[in-house]
C-alpha positions as a printed NumPy array, in Angstrom:
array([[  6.099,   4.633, -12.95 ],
       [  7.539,   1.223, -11.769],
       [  9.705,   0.263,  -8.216],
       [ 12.756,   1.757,  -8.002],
       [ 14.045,  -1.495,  -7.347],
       [ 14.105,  -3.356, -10.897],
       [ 16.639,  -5.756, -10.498],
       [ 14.964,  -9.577, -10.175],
       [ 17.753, -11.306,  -8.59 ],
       [ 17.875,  -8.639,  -5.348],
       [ 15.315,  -8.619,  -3.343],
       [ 15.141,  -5.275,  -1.392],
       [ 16.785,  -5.146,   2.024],
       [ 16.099,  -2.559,   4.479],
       [ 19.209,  -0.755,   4.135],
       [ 18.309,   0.076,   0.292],
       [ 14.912,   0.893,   1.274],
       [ 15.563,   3.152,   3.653],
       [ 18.913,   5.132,   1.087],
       [ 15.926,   5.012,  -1.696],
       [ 12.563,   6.178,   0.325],
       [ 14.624,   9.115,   2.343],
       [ 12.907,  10.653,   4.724],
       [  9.711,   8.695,   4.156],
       [ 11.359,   5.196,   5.465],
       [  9.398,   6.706,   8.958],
       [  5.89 ,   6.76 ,   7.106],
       [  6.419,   3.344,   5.555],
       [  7.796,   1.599,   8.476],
       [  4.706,   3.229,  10.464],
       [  2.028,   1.753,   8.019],
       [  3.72 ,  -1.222,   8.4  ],
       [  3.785,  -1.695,  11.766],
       [ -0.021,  -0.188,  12.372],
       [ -1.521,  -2.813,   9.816],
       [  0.06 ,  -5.636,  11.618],
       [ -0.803,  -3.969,  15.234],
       [ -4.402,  -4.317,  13.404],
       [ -4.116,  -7.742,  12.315],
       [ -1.991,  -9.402,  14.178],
       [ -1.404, -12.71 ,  12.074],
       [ -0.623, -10.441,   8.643],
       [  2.194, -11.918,   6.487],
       [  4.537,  -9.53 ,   4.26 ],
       [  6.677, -10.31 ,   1.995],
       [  8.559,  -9.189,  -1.283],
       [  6.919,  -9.722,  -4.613],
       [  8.364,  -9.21 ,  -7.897],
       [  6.059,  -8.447, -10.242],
       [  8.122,  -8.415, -13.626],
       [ 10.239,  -6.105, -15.647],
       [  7.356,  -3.655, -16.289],
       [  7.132,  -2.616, -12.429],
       [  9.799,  -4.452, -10.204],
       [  9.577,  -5.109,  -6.826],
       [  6.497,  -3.86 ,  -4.213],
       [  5.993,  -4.684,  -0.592],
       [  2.949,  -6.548,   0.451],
       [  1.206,  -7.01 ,   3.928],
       [ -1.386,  -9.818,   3.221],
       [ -3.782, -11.674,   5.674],
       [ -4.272, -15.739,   4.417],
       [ -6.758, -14.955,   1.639],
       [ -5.802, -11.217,   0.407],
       [ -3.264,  -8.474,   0.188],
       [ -4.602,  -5.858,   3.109],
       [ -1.735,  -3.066,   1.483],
       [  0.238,  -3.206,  -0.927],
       [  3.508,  -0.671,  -0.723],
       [  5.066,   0.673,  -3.926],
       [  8.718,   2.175,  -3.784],
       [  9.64 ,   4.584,  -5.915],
       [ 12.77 ,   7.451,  -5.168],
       [ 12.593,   9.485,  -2.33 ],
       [  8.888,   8.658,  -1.683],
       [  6.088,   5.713,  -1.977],
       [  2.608,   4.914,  -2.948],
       [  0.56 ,   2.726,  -1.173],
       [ -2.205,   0.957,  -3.429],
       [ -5.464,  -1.059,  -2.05 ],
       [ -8.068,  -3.182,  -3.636],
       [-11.447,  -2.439,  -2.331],
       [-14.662,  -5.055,  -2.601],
       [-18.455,  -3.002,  -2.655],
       [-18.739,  -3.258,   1.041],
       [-15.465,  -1.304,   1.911],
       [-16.157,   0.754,  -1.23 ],
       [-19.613,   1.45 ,   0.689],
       [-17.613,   2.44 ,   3.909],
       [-14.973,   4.555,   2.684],
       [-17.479,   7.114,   0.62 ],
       [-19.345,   7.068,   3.585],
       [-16.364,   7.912,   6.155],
       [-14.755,  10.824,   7.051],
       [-11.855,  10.199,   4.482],
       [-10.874,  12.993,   2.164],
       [-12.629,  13.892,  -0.848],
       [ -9.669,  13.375,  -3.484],
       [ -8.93 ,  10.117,  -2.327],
       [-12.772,   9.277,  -2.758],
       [-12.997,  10.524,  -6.232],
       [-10.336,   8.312,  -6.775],
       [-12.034,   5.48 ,  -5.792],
       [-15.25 ,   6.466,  -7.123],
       [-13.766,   6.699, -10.706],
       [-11.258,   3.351, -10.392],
       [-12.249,   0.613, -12.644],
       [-14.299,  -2.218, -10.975],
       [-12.981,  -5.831, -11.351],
       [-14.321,  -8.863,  -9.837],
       [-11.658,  -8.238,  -6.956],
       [-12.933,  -4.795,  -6.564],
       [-11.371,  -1.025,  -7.367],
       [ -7.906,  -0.803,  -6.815],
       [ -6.26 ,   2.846,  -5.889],
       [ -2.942,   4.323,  -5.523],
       [ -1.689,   7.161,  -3.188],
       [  1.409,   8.927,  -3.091],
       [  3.108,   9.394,   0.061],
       [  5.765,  12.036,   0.152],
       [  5.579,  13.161,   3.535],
       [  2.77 ,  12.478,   6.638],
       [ -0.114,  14.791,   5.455],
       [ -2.096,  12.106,   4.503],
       [ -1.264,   9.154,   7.081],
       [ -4.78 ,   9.154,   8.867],
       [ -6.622,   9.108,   5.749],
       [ -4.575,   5.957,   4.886],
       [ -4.917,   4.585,   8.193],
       [ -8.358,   4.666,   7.914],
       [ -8.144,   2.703,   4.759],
       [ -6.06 ,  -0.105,   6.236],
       [ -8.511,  -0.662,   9.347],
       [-11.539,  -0.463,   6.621],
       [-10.209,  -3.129,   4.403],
       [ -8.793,  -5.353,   7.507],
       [-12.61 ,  -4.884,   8.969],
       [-14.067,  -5.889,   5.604]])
């Protein structure tokens, strides 16, 4: 499933994020604003990534992308890339089980696993929280 916004030549603006997430603007604009409460100096920025999945939102620090946010209609995903060491730390945290077996069964790369969650609503906000502050802290 690719970004709801497809169009090259547009970058997203926050009025047509907000018409396409809905009611889960709140959720996005809140894991916004805790990963750069977190690290202070983050960047984000727009980033088209071609035809095949449009436009996604990315919060990077100088060397990495911390989160990456996905839009899609009505709701988002978030997506992170994890090295061992934060691999390490999130199967040993507190974080739940689905989202582990995710990670446990994502494909390892030489920049690590990479997962995707869907956020339609706040059920899972802490888990993701705990993600962001795990990959900022490693």
């Amino acid at each position: 499933m690719k970004s709801i916004f497809t169009n090259k030549n547009e970058i997203p603006t926050t009025v047509s994020l907000k018409k396409a997430l809905g009611e889960t603007f709140e959720v996005w604009k809140k894991f916004e604003e805790f990963t750069k409460d977190h690290y202070p100096n983050a960047k984000s920025e727009w980033h088209f990534s071609g035809e095949k999945f449009g436009w996604s939102y990315r919060i990077k620090d100088n060397k990495r992308v911390l989160l990456y946010l996905l839009p899609r209609e009505n709701f988002f995903k978030t997506a992170f890339v994890f090295g061992q060491k934060a691999t390490e730390k999130i199967l040993e945290s507190a974080i739940s089980e689905s989202i582990k077996t995710e990670l446990k069964s994502a494909k390892v790369y030489a920049e690590g696993r990479g997962i995707r969650i869907d956020v339609r609503n706040q059920s899972n906000s802490g888990d993701i929280q705990k993600l962001i502050t795990i990959k900022i802290d490693n």
